[in-house]
Amino acid sequence: MNNTQVILKSRPKGMVTLENFEVRTGEAPTPGEGQLLVKNLFLSVDPYMRGRMNAARTYAANFEVGEVVPGRTVGRVIASRNPGFAEGDTVLTGLGWENYSLSAERGLRRLPDDAEHLSAYLGVLGMPGFTGYYGLLEIGRPRPGETVYVSGAAGAVGSVVGQIAKLAGCRVVGSAGSDEKVAHLLELGFDGAFNYRAAGSLRKAVRSACPDGIDIYFDNVGGETLEAALATMNTYGRIVACGAISRYNDAELRPGPNNMFLVIARRLKIQGFIISDHEAHRSAFEADMTRWLAEGKVRYRETVTEGVENAPKAFLQLFTGNKIGKQIVRVG
Amino acid sequence: MNNTQVILKSRPKGMVTLENFEVRTGEAPTPGEGQLLVKNLFLSVDPYMRGRMNAARTYAANFEVGEVVPGRTVGRVIASRNPGFAEGDTVLTGLGWENYSLSAERGLRRLPDDAEHLSAYLGVLGMPGFTGYYGLLEIGRPRPGETVYVSGAAGAVGSVVGQIAKLAGCRVVGSAGSDEKVAHLLELGFDGAFNYRAAGSLRKAVRSACPDGIDIYFDNVGGETLEAALATMNTYGRIVACGAISRYNDAELRPGPNNMFLVIARRLKIQGFIISDHEAHRSAFEADMTRWLAEGKVRYRETVTEGVENAPKAFLQLFTGNKIGKQIVRVG
């Protein structure tokens, strides 16, 4: 069995490129005592991975140069020497960008036998969905009638945030980087949406899309978008600091918002979080999200790239904006 | 009776100067039906007043050009045509920078007959003390053993924050703008203190004064100090956004911290507040602070400037740093 693997060849300086990766092909490994062999079906590429490609420490251990890029996958157990898992089990893993992975029991989670949409466990039912759910509900704490603005709204996290905010009775505005994405947001039920690339003044675009001001800003983007949102925040507003995709590929630190004084003047709260700290909330999330999906109250879209060797290309699309919803790689 | 009044002559452009004020002398007014005449004993000058001298709206109505500068005072009722107050009552007011003020009942508060240190109601027992108390305890939520860093630490708010943080079992570090202030902080029981003007690299100074990182940063200063504190924050740290005195005299907006990504990576909370929103906590504050003062657990210092005509000079000292503790004006 041939095993195609994507290796982190070098740490990106500034914008990540295809040259930072190398594709290798070798033999699939054989499980030793206590191990199992997983055939990966779907790989996840996520923006947070960019930070882990740097040498500087962020909130988690960094990826190693010369090693397979680690990441979430959905896979099937095809050989097991571990009593905890049997051949044929479908599992959610943190293994990485390759066809076949050896694994111990740790870090694997068995998915339901009747799971219909396996890739959803990498998106709406997985880490990104949980991130949007927790961040909006526990940090943002939406109240009916409030205005929620979410940037990166057509992404895996943003699209969940907007739809849950609608369920919570809020007016929801999203921004994204193409007219096609904007159309998708309106189709998902967003009350307002704009293409920030065509907006001219970002401040004016935010203000005009949120005429009653913003009560909750769910920030996936950082940078100028955060500054523009700050300018439109209402008194007692909450900023859920979830991501800063506009800055992940910066080679140098750039200045922050020039209107931080508004944090005091308008009594704002800015709070950052990392979803892995909040496992205690996961079962509530899964119960709610499973129900919402079944009832058609939350919908999701995926952009699927074929072949593990194309994982770097899929990863780059997170930053160039050529994808809608959750970016997935289907392993050949 | 001669009444000396300080008028806001013009709105400051950038740094406030003595030329922005005018001193006038006229006749003390006579109370009409329902009114009373207050002889001011002490005036308060506070950093927040700088923002209210601008034309742009902050969180409160702005001061009017051509009018007496409004501000907190402690005064004595010398004539009353209002049944709510009697001649001889000592009152806390929001009247302003003049010898004699006419007032209705609204906005006045009678002080205890046995109040020993009247000026303390403008400082440690008043708005600044309450600000430090509420911000540290309710937003910062200190736990024993944590490190609290407070900037502007020798000021009316900062010195209270540091002493309460010590009572809460924290390690407390303060920064201020002179060696004399640093000595004062150590005398108040701060565990560490440094003169930011002599520090060279602010980041290194903060890091070296807080070797275990910062759990709570109580920000009175903003700007580069906020950026330096962010760099040293521990995971789950809280930033109490109370003031930004380094920016109040800016004519133009300046960039914010270049390390806002740490808000996510370290799961930080930055929260702004205005103490006037939290009247419900005032009685608890007054009970605690009165006890702490009686027990010698909180001490305070005042810098007293003589004469209402010198209120502008006293106000300017807030920004030049030539004062320790609460800046007070004693009315002649």
XYZ file of C-alpha atoms in Angstrom:
664
model
C 0.000 0.000 0.000
C 1.426 3.314 -1.105
C 1.369 6.095 1.443
C 1.427 9.678 0.228
C 2.498 12.142 2.898
C 2.714 15.922 3.016
C 5.779 17.127 4.872
C 6.447 20.622 6.251
C 9.594 21.333 4.264
C 10.356 24.792 5.603
C 8.774 27.372 7.890
C 6.889 30.014 5.883
C 8.327 33.521 5.984
C 5.290 35.717 5.557
C 2.703 34.286 3.194
C 2.732 30.497 3.112
C 3.472 29.008 -0.329
C 3.408 25.585 -1.941
C 7.203 25.563 -1.667
C 6.901 25.222 2.105
C 5.617 21.678 1.606
C 6.932 18.500 0.089
C 4.972 15.460 -1.025
C 6.583 12.082 -0.381
C 5.455 8.583 -1.201
C 6.452 5.495 0.732
C 5.095 2.270 2.149
C 2.149 2.293 4.554
C 3.383 1.278 8.018
C 2.430 -1.857 9.961
C 0.902 -1.551 13.450
C 2.907 -2.817 16.391
C 1.484 -4.065 19.686
C -1.171 -1.616 20.984
C -1.273 0.304 17.708
C -3.751 0.556 14.925
C -3.558 1.591 11.302
C -5.937 4.319 10.134
C -6.790 4.982 6.516
C -7.613 8.673 6.360
C -10.778 9.541 4.435
C -10.944 13.309 4.968
C -8.327 15.815 6.119
C -9.002 19.176 7.676
C -7.081 22.320 6.800
C -7.669 25.153 9.260
C -6.322 28.703 9.615
C -4.859 28.095 13.092
C -2.335 25.736 11.473
C -0.514 28.704 9.970
C 0.581 29.884 13.416
C 1.886 26.443 14.240
C 4.121 26.501 11.190
C 6.131 29.331 12.768
C 9.126 28.770 14.969
C 7.766 31.187 17.561
C 5.591 29.552 20.156
C 1.872 30.300 20.043
C -0.571 28.498 22.291
C 0.294 24.977 21.200
C 3.378 23.014 20.260
C 4.615 23.930 16.807
C 4.832 21.720 13.754
C 8.227 20.244 13.074
C 10.070 20.792 9.839
C 10.638 17.449 8.092
C 7.575 15.831 9.645
C 4.094 15.071 8.295
C 1.824 18.089 8.851
C -0.382 17.196 11.834
C -4.091 17.857 11.546
C -7.560 16.534 12.178
C -8.766 13.700 9.993
C -11.700 11.365 9.727
C -10.478 7.855 8.990
C -11.228 4.182 9.155
C -9.375 1.608 11.210
C -8.044 -0.971 8.761
C -5.878 -2.949 11.152
C -5.889 -2.989 14.923
C -3.616 -4.427 17.576
C -5.411 -2.354 20.221
C -8.410 -3.793 22.090
C -10.039 -0.353 22.204
C -10.686 -0.203 18.463
C -11.737 -2.741 15.854
C -11.177 -2.959 12.122
C -13.907 -0.972 10.405
C -14.308 1.624 13.171
C -14.680 5.170 11.910
C -12.565 7.587 13.908
C -11.863 11.273 14.351
C -8.113 11.773 14.713
C -5.399 14.368 15.067
C -3.022 12.441 12.840
C -2.188 14.479 9.771
C -1.789 14.912 6.057
C -1.167 11.376 4.795
C -3.091 8.372 3.438
C -2.283 6.019 6.271
C -1.358 6.766 9.851
C -0.222 4.642 12.703
C -1.886 5.538 15.955
C -2.146 4.586 19.571
C -5.542 4.726 21.252
C -4.928 8.187 22.625
C -6.330 11.111 20.673
C -8.768 8.966 18.699
C -12.490 9.181 18.997
C -14.928 6.649 17.555
C -17.670 8.201 15.430
C -21.242 6.832 15.343
C -21.739 3.879 12.956
C -24.641 5.677 11.325
C -22.762 8.964 10.848
C -24.036 10.183 7.507
C -21.729 13.041 6.681
C -18.316 12.075 7.946
C -16.594 15.243 6.798
C -18.959 17.301 8.967
C -16.979 16.125 11.983
C -14.169 18.302 10.672
C -16.512 21.277 10.242
C -19.967 22.084 11.474
C -20.049 19.163 13.938
C -16.382 19.448 14.825
C -13.828 21.974 15.995
C -14.957 24.922 13.836
C -18.645 24.459 14.675
C -17.863 24.069 18.363
C -15.695 27.193 18.211
C -18.508 29.287 16.758
C -21.072 27.850 19.162
C -19.022 28.348 22.304
C -17.605 31.738 21.363
C -20.917 33.244 20.400
C -23.039 31.789 23.189
C -20.625 31.753 26.132
C -18.480 34.824 25.439
C -20.797 36.882 23.251
C -23.935 36.009 25.230
C -26.412 37.233 22.619
C -29.781 38.668 23.588
C -32.755 38.858 21.223
C -32.776 42.032 19.182
C -29.053 42.630 19.429
C -26.875 43.113 16.365
C -24.149 40.526 15.774
C -21.435 41.274 13.242
C -19.182 38.411 12.150
C -16.165 38.716 9.886
C -14.880 35.803 7.849
C -18.578 35.002 7.812
C -18.558 32.546 4.930
C -15.954 30.375 6.609
C -16.429 27.254 8.691
C -16.685 29.173 11.970
C -18.361 32.357 10.737
C -21.239 30.654 8.967
C -22.095 28.752 12.155
C -21.877 31.914 14.257
C -24.284 33.778 11.999
C -26.857 31.021 11.929
C -26.794 30.464 15.684
C -27.072 34.207 16.235
C -30.231 34.161 14.091
C -31.606 31.312 16.227
C -30.875 33.493 19.264
C -33.076 36.251 17.854
C -30.337 38.625 16.755
C -29.926 40.773 13.690
C -26.899 39.286 11.902
C -24.439 40.949 9.555
C -21.505 39.206 7.923
C -18.562 40.242 5.811
C -16.643 38.090 3.365
C -14.276 38.444 0.433
C -16.390 37.865 -2.674
C -19.855 38.565 -4.044
C -20.460 34.832 -4.264
C -19.795 34.504 -0.531
C -22.085 37.431 0.196
C -24.869 35.722 -1.760
C -24.235 32.555 0.243
C -24.566 34.460 3.530
C -27.899 35.941 2.517
C -29.042 32.469 1.496
C -28.091 31.231 4.990
C -30.405 33.863 6.467
C -27.980 36.658 7.353
C -29.852 39.982 7.538
C -27.003 41.851 5.932
C -23.697 41.033 4.268
C -21.000 42.871 2.365
C -17.906 42.120 0.324
C -15.078 43.804 2.195
C -12.820 43.739 -0.868
C -15.289 45.916 -2.756
C -16.212 48.087 0.210
C -13.826 51.012 -0.152
C -13.936 52.290 3.429
C -14.265 49.327 5.740
C -15.477 51.589 8.537
C -18.273 52.995 6.423
C -19.249 49.536 5.197
C -19.537 48.212 8.751
C -21.402 51.277 9.958
C -23.821 51.192 7.071
C -24.508 47.451 7.473
C -25.075 47.924 11.217
C -27.156 51.111 11.507
C -28.052 50.341 15.141
C -24.422 49.662 16.047
C -22.838 46.339 16.964
C -23.552 44.551 20.225
C -21.420 41.495 19.509
C -18.510 41.430 17.106
C -17.271 37.906 16.402
C -13.762 38.494 15.105
C -12.192 35.945 12.779
C -10.066 38.480 10.943
C -8.349 41.029 13.225
C -6.430 44.011 11.846
C -8.387 46.758 10.089
C -11.612 44.792 10.457
C -11.272 44.828 14.222
C -10.609 48.573 14.107
C -13.676 49.155 11.935
C -15.859 47.030 14.203
C -14.598 48.841 17.314
C -15.701 52.136 15.793
C -19.281 50.857 15.520
C -19.564 48.992 18.830
C -22.443 49.894 21.114
C -22.035 50.537 24.815
C -21.516 47.259 26.724
C -20.625 45.488 23.478
C -18.684 42.221 23.454
C -15.905 41.325 21.045
C -15.299 37.598 20.732
C -11.643 37.343 19.723
C -11.594 34.063 17.842
C -9.154 34.566 14.990
C -7.061 37.084 13.090
C -6.685 35.544 9.665
C -5.662 38.889 8.140
C -2.492 38.726 10.240
C -1.484 35.062 10.254
C 0.852 35.443 7.286
C 2.509 38.652 8.453
C 6.280 38.462 8.633
C 6.385 41.486 10.963
C 4.138 42.702 13.757
C 1.745 45.382 12.590
C 0.089 48.121 14.650
C -3.206 47.389 16.348
C -6.476 49.337 16.325
C -6.083 53.102 16.698
C -9.318 53.354 18.666
C -8.657 51.202 21.704
C -9.897 54.122 23.853
C -13.388 53.008 22.875
C -12.921 49.931 25.050
C -13.215 52.257 28.033
C -15.572 54.891 26.659
C -18.092 52.259 25.555
C -17.410 49.731 28.322
C -16.455 46.979 25.910
C -15.213 43.503 26.641
C -12.713 41.849 24.293
C -12.174 38.216 25.141
C -10.023 35.617 23.463
C -10.481 31.882 23.706
C -9.174 28.579 22.394
C -11.847 25.968 21.997
C -9.731 23.104 23.314
C -10.047 24.654 26.794
C -13.792 24.041 26.805
C -14.289 20.299 26.396
C -16.896 20.413 29.160
C -19.245 22.172 26.725
C -18.789 19.708 23.884
C -21.663 17.355 24.612
C -24.144 20.259 24.795
C -22.751 21.559 21.507
C -23.095 18.208 19.772
C -26.638 17.682 21.004
C -27.701 21.177 19.900
C -25.917 21.086 16.567
C -27.148 17.598 15.665
C -30.710 18.754 16.314
C -30.290 22.012 14.383
C -28.852 20.150 11.406
C -31.685 17.605 11.454
C -34.251 20.405 11.631
C -32.548 22.327 8.841
C -31.950 25.281 11.172
C -28.231 25.218 10.547
C -26.889 24.466 7.104
C -23.327 24.136 5.946
C -21.316 24.104 2.822
C -17.972 22.480 2.110
C -15.290 23.119 -0.449
C -13.707 19.765 -1.199
C -10.251 19.351 -2.684
C -9.340 15.899 -3.956
C -6.174 14.059 -2.966
C -3.855 14.279 0.006
C -1.131 15.661 -2.253
C -3.351 18.725 -2.759
C -3.671 19.495 0.954
C -1.139 22.375 0.668
C -3.195 23.929 -2.122
C -6.343 23.567 -0.028
C -4.540 25.132 2.909
C -3.465 28.142 0.821
C -7.075 28.679 -0.245
C -7.911 29.559 3.354
C -5.895 32.745 2.912
C -6.594 33.620 -0.705
C -10.313 33.380 -0.132
C -11.168 30.966 -2.951
C -13.463 28.718 -0.968
C -16.827 28.821 0.722
C -17.620 27.124 4.013
C -15.388 24.442 5.415
C -12.342 23.550 3.343
C -11.924 19.763 3.284
C -9.476 17.445 1.562
C -10.861 14.117 0.415
C -8.141 11.500 0.490
C -7.983 9.485 -2.755
C -18.497 88.007 48.442
C -16.021 87.709 45.572
C -16.391 84.614 43.432
C -13.361 83.433 41.475
C -14.265 81.127 38.620
C -12.212 79.100 36.155
C -13.730 79.119 32.687
C -12.934 76.768 29.796
C -11.776 79.411 27.348
C -10.991 77.145 24.408
C -10.865 73.458 23.612
C -7.310 72.116 23.871
C -5.707 70.980 20.638
C -3.351 68.244 21.733
C -1.685 68.951 25.074
C -3.835 71.077 27.356
C -2.218 74.380 28.379
C -2.945 77.182 30.815
C -4.128 79.252 27.835
C -7.169 76.999 27.519
C -8.513 78.485 30.751
C -9.512 81.914 31.956
C -9.919 83.099 35.527
C -12.796 85.506 36.182
C -13.892 87.244 39.318
C -17.421 88.379 40.031
C -20.062 88.474 42.732
C -21.175 85.319 44.495
C -24.748 84.522 43.448
C -27.845 84.508 45.659
C -29.983 81.351 45.924
C -33.509 81.466 44.549
C -36.440 79.346 45.729
C -35.363 75.689 46.027
C -31.692 76.549 45.607
C -28.746 76.620 47.948
C -25.397 78.315 47.924
C -22.321 76.135 48.363
C -18.923 77.449 49.373
C -16.461 75.035 47.808
C -13.671 73.853 50.110
C -11.848 71.374 47.876
C -11.940 70.842 44.117
C -11.018 67.687 42.306
C -8.997 67.591 39.104
C -9.108 64.233 37.338
C -7.658 62.866 34.092
C -11.075 61.973 32.627
C -11.816 65.708 32.423
C -9.376 66.049 29.555
C -11.626 63.991 27.277
C -14.611 66.121 28.192
C -12.759 69.236 27.041
C -12.837 67.917 23.467
C -15.622 68.652 21.059
C -15.884 64.972 20.127
C -18.287 63.054 22.263
C -16.839 60.570 24.715
C -19.037 58.757 27.210
C -20.425 61.825 28.909
C -21.612 65.264 27.901
C -18.720 67.556 27.083
C -17.695 70.714 28.848
C -18.879 73.932 27.259
C -16.508 76.650 26.180
C -17.243 79.854 28.101
C -18.625 78.009 31.121
C -17.151 77.201 34.541
C -15.263 73.906 34.369
C -17.537 71.330 36.006
C -15.993 68.963 38.520
C -16.405 67.268 41.859
C -16.041 69.418 44.939
C -16.463 69.154 48.672
C -18.242 72.225 49.958
C -20.326 73.692 52.733
C -23.868 74.970 52.421
C -23.807 78.633 53.447
C -27.357 79.547 52.487
C -30.295 77.317 51.733
C -33.731 77.853 50.315
C -34.146 74.098 49.904
C -35.668 71.988 52.719
C -33.346 69.078 51.853
C -30.213 70.861 53.049
C -29.415 73.182 55.902
C -26.799 75.877 56.381
C -23.614 74.211 57.633
C -24.152 70.902 55.830
C -21.017 69.495 54.247
C -21.695 68.210 50.748
C -20.066 66.332 47.900
C -20.989 68.040 44.636
C -20.423 67.983 40.899
C -20.428 71.772 40.681
C -17.081 72.993 39.440
C -14.040 75.196 39.640
C -15.279 78.258 41.539
C -15.488 79.583 45.083
C -19.244 79.668 45.315
C -21.805 77.641 43.415
C -25.545 77.759 43.227
C -27.116 74.338 43.316
C -30.414 72.551 43.345
C -30.792 69.479 45.541
C -30.001 67.097 42.704
C -26.436 65.852 42.436
C -25.546 66.783 46.015
C -24.704 64.306 48.695
C -24.459 65.140 52.396
C -21.222 63.990 54.022
C -21.072 62.701 57.600
C -20.811 65.449 60.255
C -17.791 63.728 61.743
C -15.983 63.323 58.400
C -12.368 63.892 59.344
C -10.638 64.199 56.001
C -13.019 65.984 53.699
C -10.720 65.935 50.704
C -10.604 62.126 50.874
C -14.118 62.118 49.439
C -12.553 63.338 46.207
C -9.913 60.616 46.306
C -9.507 57.409 48.242
C -13.099 57.490 49.559
C -14.541 58.944 46.379
C -14.630 58.355 42.656
C -10.953 57.371 42.188
C -10.949 54.977 45.132
C -14.231 53.424 44.023
C -12.844 53.074 40.492
C -9.795 51.156 41.690
C -11.853 49.012 44.051
C -14.507 48.043 41.534
C -12.164 47.584 38.589
C -9.705 45.406 40.447
C -12.179 43.285 42.382
C -15.083 42.946 39.946
C -13.296 42.952 36.587
C -9.829 41.776 37.573
C -11.085 39.230 40.134
C -7.737 38.689 41.835
C -6.799 35.366 43.377
C -4.128 34.945 46.038
C -0.686 34.411 44.563
C -1.452 36.117 41.278
C 0.654 38.958 39.932
C -1.064 42.318 39.499
C 0.650 45.022 37.479
C -0.746 48.550 37.676
C 0.441 51.501 35.620
C -0.001 55.069 36.793
C 0.476 53.352 40.127
C 1.280 56.453 42.181
C -1.945 58.138 41.134
C -5.253 58.317 42.962
C -6.606 55.148 41.344
C -3.390 53.172 40.961
C -2.285 53.492 44.568
C -5.641 52.127 45.723
C -5.492 49.250 43.225
C -2.060 48.187 44.421
C -2.959 48.241 48.098
C -6.210 46.317 47.610
C -4.384 43.779 45.463
C -1.970 43.262 48.357
C -4.928 42.724 50.714
C -6.191 40.128 48.204
C -2.948 38.189 48.550
C -1.399 39.156 45.226
C 2.126 40.079 44.245
C 1.890 43.715 43.162
C 4.060 45.644 40.735
C 3.579 49.299 39.850
C 5.065 51.706 37.374
C 5.231 55.476 37.676
C 7.122 58.405 36.225
C 9.707 59.358 38.860
C 12.038 57.772 41.381
C 10.184 59.594 44.138
C 6.956 57.921 43.059
C 8.665 54.551 42.928
C 9.888 55.032 46.499
C 6.337 55.932 47.510
C 4.972 52.734 45.953
C 7.465 50.587 47.845
C 6.515 52.430 51.023
C 2.856 51.568 50.334
C 3.817 47.890 50.228
C 4.151 47.236 46.500
C 6.393 44.229 45.904
C 8.029 45.839 42.904
C 8.017 49.202 41.190
C 9.879 50.908 38.391
C 10.245 54.353 36.858
C 9.072 53.958 33.271
C 10.848 57.161 32.203
C 14.180 55.642 33.183
C 13.374 52.140 31.977
C 14.772 52.140 28.443
C 12.768 49.248 27.022
C 9.332 49.289 28.602
C 8.780 45.658 27.622
C 11.942 44.536 29.357
C 11.124 46.586 32.436
C 7.669 45.019 32.743
C 8.990 41.523 32.103
C 11.776 41.898 34.599
C 9.466 43.302 37.291
C 6.981 40.466 36.693
C 9.142 37.337 36.320
C 6.099 35.057 36.736
C 4.088 37.001 34.159
C 1.059 39.198 34.764
C -2.318 37.791 35.733
C -4.080 41.140 36.051
C -2.988 44.318 34.333
C -4.812 47.378 35.631
C -4.335 49.881 32.825
C -4.418 53.590 33.620
C -2.040 54.555 30.830
C -2.759 52.780 27.509
C -0.448 53.094 24.503
C 2.999 51.512 24.733
C 2.381 50.486 28.329
C -0.605 48.399 27.283
C 1.500 46.810 24.546
C 4.289 46.014 27.003
C 1.855 44.538 29.502
C 0.170 42.417 26.813
C 3.550 40.884 25.989
C 3.905 39.673 29.580
C 0.336 38.532 30.262
C -0.182 34.990 31.467
C -2.770 32.646 30.007
C -6.277 33.599 31.202
C -5.046 37.031 32.254
C -7.394 39.976 32.704
C -6.755 43.534 31.581
C -8.820 46.108 33.415
C -9.113 48.995 30.942
C -9.573 51.940 33.268
C -7.695 54.798 31.655
C -5.282 55.771 28.904
C -3.618 58.900 30.247
C -0.746 58.574 27.740
C -3.261 59.260 24.974
C -5.647 61.838 26.401
C -3.714 64.777 24.970
C -3.176 63.284 21.517
C -4.382 65.480 18.694
C -4.443 62.485 16.323
C -5.322 58.843 16.758
C -2.257 56.660 17.230
C -1.859 52.966 16.435
C -2.767 50.445 19.089
C -0.789 47.481 20.433
C 1.014 45.425 17.789
C 0.454 42.229 19.747
C -3.314 41.958 19.916
C -2.969 38.352 18.684
C -1.987 37.495 22.255
C -5.587 38.158 23.302
C -6.473 34.920 21.524
C -3.287 32.936 22.034
C -3.324 33.588 25.797
C -7.106 33.694 26.212
C -7.091 37.200 27.625
C -9.976 39.394 28.600
C -9.752 43.155 28.137
C -12.660 44.956 29.734
C -13.423 48.639 29.971
C -15.676 50.263 32.532
C -16.910 53.620 33.762
C -17.450 53.724 37.477
C -20.668 55.736 37.314
C -22.367 52.601 35.906
C -21.795 50.755 39.161
C -23.514 52.756 41.894
C -24.935 49.494 43.267
C -21.460 48.619 44.522
C -20.799 51.939 46.238
C -22.001 51.098 49.712
C -19.844 47.968 49.842
C -16.894 50.054 48.660
C -17.425 52.718 51.289
C -17.788 50.192 54.087
C -14.637 48.323 53.040
C -12.555 51.421 52.395
C -13.570 53.135 55.611
C -12.525 50.050 57.552
C -9.251 49.665 55.667
C -8.373 53.298 56.274
C -9.192 53.004 59.993
C -7.062 49.871 60.251
C -4.203 51.481 58.339
C -4.437 48.826 55.620
C -4.917 51.421 52.924
C -3.007 54.685 53.044
C -3.204 57.647 50.737
C -1.304 60.717 49.832
C -2.546 63.983 48.360
C -0.864 66.715 46.416
C -2.628 69.935 47.371
C -2.578 73.065 45.244
C -3.828 76.252 46.881
C -6.464 78.495 45.349
C -9.222 77.956 42.826
C -7.331 80.150 40.355
C -4.620 77.476 40.324
C -6.965 74.647 39.343
C -5.711 74.714 35.725
C -2.130 74.343 36.937
C -3.174 71.457 39.174
C -4.990 69.888 36.238
C -1.900 70.126 34.022
C 0.139 68.349 36.700
C -1.927 65.229 36.069
C -0.224 64.932 32.691
C 3.251 66.210 33.438
C 3.596 63.834 36.346
C 4.599 66.334 39.005
C 2.326 65.035 41.736
C 1.928 61.995 43.937
C -1.410 60.497 44.906
C -4.614 62.438 44.518
C -4.294 65.959 43.128
C -6.548 68.280 45.084
C -7.162 72.024 44.949
C -7.875 73.722 48.269
C -10.125 76.685 47.720
C -8.807 79.828 49.428
